[in-house]
Short mmCIF file of C-alpha atoms in Angstrom, two decimals:
data_model
loop_
_atom_site.label_atom_id
_atom_site.label_comp_id
_atom_site.label_asym_id
_atom_site.label_seq_id
_atom_site.Cartn_x
_atom_site.Cartn_y
_atom_site.Cartn_z
CA MET A 1 12.68 2.86 -29.69
CA ILE A 2 16.22 3.70 -28.43
CA GLN A 3 18.46 4.71 -31.28
CA SER A 4 20.94 1.93 -31.98
CA GLN A 5 23.91 4.31 -31.94
CA HIS A 6 22.92 5.52 -28.51
CA SER A 7 22.71 2.03 -27.04
CA THR A 8 25.98 1.07 -28.76
CA GLN A 9 27.72 4.23 -27.43
CA PHE A 10 26.27 3.61 -23.93
CA GLN A 11 27.52 0.02 -23.89
CA SER A 12 31.03 1.09 -25.10
CA ILE A 13 31.37 3.80 -22.38
CA ILE A 14 30.21 1.41 -19.66
CA ASN A 15 32.41 -1.41 -20.75
CA ASP A 16 35.56 0.81 -20.74
CA ALA A 17 34.90 2.15 -17.20
CA GLU A 18 35.81 0.68 -13.83
CA ARG A 19 34.29 3.31 -11.49
CA ILE A 20 30.90 4.85 -12.18
CA VAL A 21 28.91 7.55 -10.36
CA VAL A 22 25.09 7.46 -10.70
CA ALA A 23 23.51 10.63 -9.43
CA PHE A 24 20.23 12.50 -9.37
CA GLY A 25 19.25 15.95 -8.03
CA THR A 26 16.99 17.25 -5.35
CA ASP A 27 13.24 16.47 -5.46
CA PRO A 28 13.52 13.48 -7.82
CA THR A 29 10.33 11.69 -9.12
CA PHE A 30 9.40 8.23 -8.03
CA ASP A 31 10.19 7.07 -11.52
CA GLN A 32 13.71 8.63 -11.40
CA LEU A 33 14.39 7.04 -8.06
CA GLY A 34 13.55 3.58 -9.50
CA VAL A 35 15.80 4.23 -12.53
CA ALA A 36 18.72 5.31 -10.36
CA SER A 37 18.39 2.34 -8.06
CA ALA A 38 17.92 -0.28 -10.83
CA LEU A 39 20.85 1.11 -12.92
CA ALA A 40 23.24 1.17 -9.91
CA GLN A 41 22.23 -2.45 -9.07
CA SER A 42 22.74 -3.60 -12.65
CA LEU A 43 26.17 -1.99 -12.90
CA VAL A 44 27.24 -3.54 -9.64
CA GLU A 45 26.18 -6.99 -10.93
CA GLN A 46 28.25 -6.21 -14.01
CA GLY A 47 31.30 -5.87 -11.73
CA LYS A 48 31.60 -2.10 -11.72
CA ILE A 49 32.56 0.04 -8.67
CA VAL A 50 29.45 2.18 -8.37
CA THR A 51 28.72 5.30 -6.20
CA LEU A 52 24.99 6.16 -6.04
CA ALA A 53 24.61 9.80 -4.89
CA SER A 54 22.23 12.64 -4.38
CA PRO A 55 22.62 16.10 -2.71
CA GLU A 56 20.03 15.00 -0.09
CA LYS A 57 18.20 11.81 0.80
CA PRO A 58 14.80 11.61 -0.81
CA ALA A 59 11.54 10.96 1.09
CA SER A 60 10.77 7.88 -0.94
CA GLN A 61 14.19 6.24 -0.47
CA ALA A 62 12.75 3.26 1.36
CA ALA A 63 10.62 2.31 -1.67
CA PHE A 64 13.68 0.96 -3.46
CA SER A 65 16.19 -1.34 -1.81
CA GLY A 66 18.98 -0.24 -4.14
CA LEU A 67 18.92 3.23 -2.57
CA ALA A 68 20.19 1.84 0.75
CA THR A 69 23.74 2.54 -0.23
CA MET A 70 23.11 6.05 -1.44
CA VAL A 71 25.45 8.85 -0.25
CA THR A 72 25.26 12.64 -0.21
CA GLU A 73 29.02 13.14 -0.67
CA ILE A 74 31.16 11.67 -3.47
CA GLY A 75 34.65 13.01 -2.56
CA ASN A 76 36.40 10.10 -0.81
CA GLN A 77 39.61 9.47 -2.76
CA ASN A 78 42.08 12.13 -1.52
CA LEU A 79 42.96 12.79 2.14
CA THR A 80 42.96 16.55 2.68
CA ILE A 81 44.62 18.21 5.67
CA SER A 82 43.50 21.80 6.29
CA PHE A 83 44.26 24.43 8.97
CA GLU A 84 43.98 28.12 9.55
CA TYR A 85 46.83 29.82 7.77
CA SER A 86 48.55 33.13 8.42
CA GLU A 87 51.54 34.06 6.32
CA GLU A 88 53.11 35.96 9.17
CA SER A 89 53.02 32.89 11.52
CA VAL A 90 54.14 30.02 9.23
CA ASP A 91 57.76 29.87 8.21
CA LYS A 92 57.81 26.59 6.20
CA VAL A 93 55.81 23.49 5.33
CA SER A 94 57.70 20.35 4.43
CA TYR A 95 57.34 16.59 4.34
CA HIS A 96 59.48 13.50 4.46
CA ILE A 97 58.95 9.74 4.67
CA GLY A 98 60.59 7.79 7.48
CA ASP A 99 62.90 5.11 6.19
CA ASP A 100 62.37 2.79 9.12
CA SER A 101 58.71 3.57 9.95
CA GLY A 102 57.47 3.98 6.39
CA LYS A 103 55.28 6.84 7.64
CA PHE A 104 54.60 10.16 5.89
CA TYR A 105 55.46 13.21 7.98
CA LEU A 106 54.09 16.71 7.26
CA THR A 107 55.92 19.40 9.16
CA ILE A 108 54.59 22.94 9.69
CA LYS A 109 57.35 25.20 11.15
CA PRO A 110 56.18 28.49 12.75
CA LYS A 111 58.11 31.70 12.45
CA GLN A 112 60.26 32.78 15.26
CA GLY A 113 58.14 34.49 17.97
CA HIS A 114 54.86 32.75 16.88
CA PRO A 115 53.27 29.78 18.69
CA PRO A 116 53.13 26.42 16.98
CA LEU A 117 50.06 25.31 15.18
CA ASP A 118 47.21 24.12 17.47
CA SER A 119 46.64 20.44 16.51
CA SER A 120 43.03 20.72 17.62
CA LYS A 121 42.40 23.09 14.75
CA VAL A 122 43.71 20.77 12.04
CA ASP A 123 40.93 19.22 9.97
CA PHE A 124 41.10 15.94 8.02
CA SER A 125 38.63 15.17 5.15
CA TYR A 126 38.36 13.32 1.93
CA THR A 127 37.88 14.99 -1.44
CA GLY A 128 38.11 14.08 -5.13
CA ILE A 129 36.37 11.37 -7.18
CA ALA A 130 38.02 8.84 -9.42
CA ALA A 131 35.04 7.76 -11.55
CA GLU A 132 35.56 7.62 -15.31
CA VAL A 133 31.78 7.84 -16.01
CA ILE A 134 29.05 9.96 -14.38
CA ILE A 135 25.44 9.02 -15.21
CA LEU A 136 22.93 11.76 -14.27
CA ILE A 137 19.22 10.94 -13.95
CA GLY A 138 16.89 13.84 -14.69
CA VAL A 139 19.48 16.57 -14.03
CA ARG A 140 18.95 19.73 -16.05
CA ASP A 141 21.74 21.86 -14.59
CA LEU A 142 24.94 20.59 -12.96
CA GLU A 143 24.61 23.24 -10.25
CA ASP A 144 21.42 21.39 -9.10
CA LEU A 145 23.80 18.71 -7.77
CA LYS A 146 25.13 21.21 -5.15
CA GLN A 147 27.96 19.61 -3.19
CA LEU A 148 28.20 16.78 -5.68
CA TYR A 149 29.37 19.27 -8.30
CA PHE A 150 30.85 22.28 -6.56
CA GLY A 151 34.54 21.62 -6.04
CA TYR A 152 34.53 18.82 -8.68
CA GLU A 153 33.93 20.93 -11.77
CA ASP A 154 37.16 19.77 -13.46
CA HIS A 155 36.18 16.17 -12.96
CA TYR A 156 32.85 16.61 -14.66
CA ARG A 157 34.71 18.04 -17.65
CA ASP A 158 37.16 15.15 -17.76
CA ALA A 159 34.69 12.28 -17.14
CA SER A 160 32.21 10.87 -19.66
CA VAL A 161 28.91 12.31 -18.53
CA ILE A 162 25.69 10.45 -19.62
CA SER A 163 22.28 12.09 -19.18
CA ILE A 164 19.09 10.03 -18.89
CA ALA A 165 16.22 12.53 -18.96
CA ALA A 166 13.24 13.80 -20.92
CA PHE A 167 15.51 16.55 -22.42
CA ASP A 168 18.96 16.83 -23.93
CA ALA A 169 21.63 18.20 -21.59
CA SER A 170 24.36 20.37 -23.05
CA PHE A 171 27.01 19.05 -20.58
CA ALA A 172 26.59 15.36 -21.56
CA VAL A 173 28.58 13.39 -24.08
CA LEU A 174 25.59 11.09 -24.48
CA ASN A 175 21.92 12.02 -24.11
CA ILE A 176 19.48 9.20 -23.67
CA ASN A 177 16.09 10.86 -24.04
CA THR A 178 13.14 9.24 -22.19
CA SER A 179 10.40 11.16 -24.01
CA GLY A 180 8.26 8.82 -26.20
CA TYR A 181 8.19 6.18 -23.46
CA SER A 182 5.59 5.54 -20.77
CA SER A 183 8.27 6.22 -18.17
CA SER A 184 12.00 6.45 -17.61
CA SER A 185 11.75 3.00 -16.04
CA GLU A 186 10.47 1.50 -19.31
CA LEU A 187 13.32 3.15 -21.27
CA LEU A 188 15.92 1.82 -18.89
CA ALA A 189 14.50 -1.69 -18.94
CA ARG A 190 14.85 -1.63 -22.80
CA LEU A 191 18.30 -0.09 -22.57
CA LEU A 192 19.55 -2.86 -20.23
CA GLN A 193 18.18 -5.50 -22.51
CA GLU A 194 19.81 -3.99 -25.63
CA THR A 195 23.20 -3.50 -23.95
CA GLN A 196 22.98 -6.96 -22.29
CA LEU A 197 23.49 -5.54 -18.76
CA PRO A 198 22.30 -7.96 -16.03
CA VAL A 199 18.71 -7.63 -14.69
CA SER A 200 18.14 -9.42 -11.36
CA ALA A 201 14.70 -9.95 -9.83
CA GLU A 202 15.43 -7.02 -7.47
CA THR A 203 16.40 -4.74 -10.40
CA ALA A 204 13.31 -5.84 -12.43
CA THR A 205 11.03 -5.18 -9.49
CA GLY A 206 12.30 -1.62 -9.15
CA LEU A 207 11.72 -0.92 -12.86
CA LEU A 208 8.24 -2.51 -12.75
CA ARG A 209 7.20 -0.36 -9.85
CA GLY A 210 8.46 2.76 -11.65
CA ILE A 211 6.25 1.84 -14.64
CA GLU A 212 3.26 1.07 -12.41
CA HIS A 213 3.54 4.39 -10.63
CA VAL A 214 3.78 6.60 -13.75
CA THR A 215 1.04 4.70 -15.66
CA ASP A 216 -1.43 4.51 -12.78
CA ASN A 217 -1.23 0.75 -12.55
CA PHE A 218 -1.00 0.29 -16.35
CA GLN A 219 -4.10 2.34 -17.12
CA SER A 220 -2.40 5.31 -18.79
CA PRO A 221 -3.25 5.98 -22.44
CA GLY A 222 0.49 6.26 -22.99
CA MET A 223 0.85 2.51 -22.64
CA THR A 224 1.82 0.75 -25.90
CA ALA A 225 2.38 -2.78 -27.10
CA ASP A 226 6.08 -2.27 -26.47
CA THR A 227 5.34 -1.21 -22.85
CA PHE A 228 3.41 -4.35 -22.18
CA GLU A 229 6.18 -6.42 -23.81
CA THR A 230 8.64 -4.71 -21.49
CA ILE A 231 6.48 -5.47 -18.46
CA ALA A 232 6.20 -9.12 -19.44
CA ARG A 233 9.96 -9.36 -19.76
CA LEU A 234 10.53 -7.79 -16.33
CA MET A 235 8.04 -10.20 -14.77
CA ARG A 236 9.82 -13.19 -16.45
CA SER A 237 13.02 -11.78 -14.78
CA GLY A 238 11.36 -12.11 -11.39
CA ALA A 239 9.75 -8.69 -10.92
CA GLU A 240 7.01 -8.50 -8.31
CA ARG A 241 3.97 -6.24 -8.56
CA ALA A 242 3.60 -3.51 -5.84
CA GLN A 243 1.53 -4.80 -2.87
CA LYS A 244 -2.10 -3.73 -2.52
CA SER A 245 -2.77 -0.86 -0.19
CA LYS A 246 -3.82 -1.64 3.45
CA ALA A 247 -7.35 -0.57 2.75
CA VAL A 248 -7.72 -2.96 -0.15
CA ARG A 249 -6.03 -5.79 1.73
CA ALA A 250 -8.41 -5.22 4.73
CA SER A 251 -11.38 -5.27 2.37
CA ASP A 252 -10.20 -8.53 0.80
CA THR A 253 -9.72 -10.09 4.25
CA LYS A 254 -13.22 -9.03 5.36
CA ARG A 255 -14.72 -10.64 2.26
CA SER A 256 -12.76 -13.73 2.82
CA ASP A 257 -13.80 -14.04 6.48
CA SER A 258 -17.42 -13.62 5.56
CA GLY A 259 -17.15 -16.30 2.84
CA SER A 260 -18.64 -19.11 4.99
CA ASN A 261 -22.12 -17.57 4.68
CA ALA A 262 -21.85 -16.41 1.09
CA SER A 263 -23.78 -17.88 -1.81
CA ILE A 264 -23.33 -17.42 -5.54
CA THR A 265 -25.88 -15.34 -7.38
CA ILE A 266 -27.04 -17.04 -10.52
CA THR A 267 -29.39 -16.35 -13.37
CA PRO A 268 -32.51 -18.37 -14.39
CA GLY A 269 -31.62 -21.57 -16.13
CA GLU A 270 -28.38 -22.12 -14.14
CA LYS A 271 -27.82 -24.57 -11.30
CA LYS A 272 -27.60 -22.96 -7.93
CA TYR A 273 -24.69 -23.61 -5.54
CA SER A 274 -24.23 -22.53 -1.99
CA SER A 275 -21.30 -22.69 0.41
CA HIS A 276 -23.60 -24.05 3.10
CA LYS A 277 -22.95 -27.65 3.96
CA PRO A 278 -25.72 -29.91 2.60
CA SER A 279 -28.36 -30.87 5.09
CA GLN A 280 -28.44 -34.39 6.35
CA GLN A 281 -32.16 -34.59 6.05
CA LYS A 282 -33.88 -34.35 2.74
CA SER A 283 -36.42 -31.58 2.55
CA GLN A 284 -40.00 -32.51 1.85
CA PRO A 285 -41.99 -30.85 -0.88
CA SER A 286 -44.55 -28.41 0.34
CA LYS A 287 -48.14 -29.50 0.15
CA ASN A 288 -49.33 -25.95 0.01
CA ASN A 289 -49.42 -24.84 -3.63
CA SER A 290 -51.40 -21.64 -3.03
CA ARG A 291 -50.38 -18.48 -4.86
CA SER A 292 -49.62 -16.75 -1.54
CA ASN A 293 -46.48 -18.95 -1.25
CA ASN A 294 -45.48 -18.63 -4.91
CA PRO A 295 -42.73 -15.92 -5.55
CA LYS A 296 -43.69 -12.90 -7.60
CA PRO A 297 -43.17 -13.01 -11.37
CA GLY A 298 -39.63 -11.89 -12.31
CA SER A 299 -38.02 -13.52 -9.25
CA LEU A 300 -35.43 -16.28 -9.55
CA ASN A 301 -37.66 -19.12 -8.25
CA TYR A 302 -40.92 -17.99 -9.76
CA GLN A 303 -42.94 -20.84 -11.39
CA PRO A 304 -46.31 -20.23 -13.01
CA THR A 305 -49.24 -21.85 -11.08
CA ARG A 306 -50.68 -24.78 -12.91
CA THR A 307 -54.45 -25.07 -13.23
CA SER A 308 -56.34 -28.08 -14.38
CA SER A 309 -57.99 -27.72 -17.78
CA GLY A 310 -61.52 -28.76 -18.34
CA GLY A 311 -61.74 -31.81 -20.59
#
């Protein structure tokens, strides 16, 4: 069970934040993708401004609808203007704001005898993040985040970093450990319940599929009564089971198509039913009671041959 102080601290951090980054590293597990997707969806439903990010797009991205908004860059707050600089060629850099136009002017003055800056070599980009909270899913080392971390080291130190993983991360102010649960999806489902964060049908479906995947369709020995309780709660929230594979669906269809000629196997003593339409003409009992027409002993319709007794 999640320690009460952890769920309380998580709820407090989330409630105080306006902008939140949810991120995972390269090569995430299917379970971690479900957790990232579901958590981002729940936080958006809570009214938070959420950025879902990863250094690269995972192969299983299409499995979770919440990953559709995922990005591979998180710096989009500050407009940065960059150009090739040579101390010998630049005399002064200044700016002013036009009183009438209200525009911002950046002026780069070259030194005498040097050509002006080539405008085609000026680059414009966005950098910097403004999130108060960063939630990392299964990240052991911040450097594993690559471009999501490099250049933003100061921000990771200033923000409240929460780690959801099967280990405790030294860089996090709060570690929510997933060990002891059937999956990270099960833990998050319980965390969302305890912190009263919203769980839509779409969010519940993502978490249920994560549990299904890790537990081999609920057959893992790691399943507990609490796990099944969590599954039931997710299904009451509108979660849908993963669809059958194409091979299984094709097999089901084939059996369904052949159903018009199928009959039900029964045991002796039961009534026999068939899917055939009843015949319009009543069958006449056979006059031939010879043993050659009687089924062998042990068969369903075997009846012992009666013989007349003397006397």
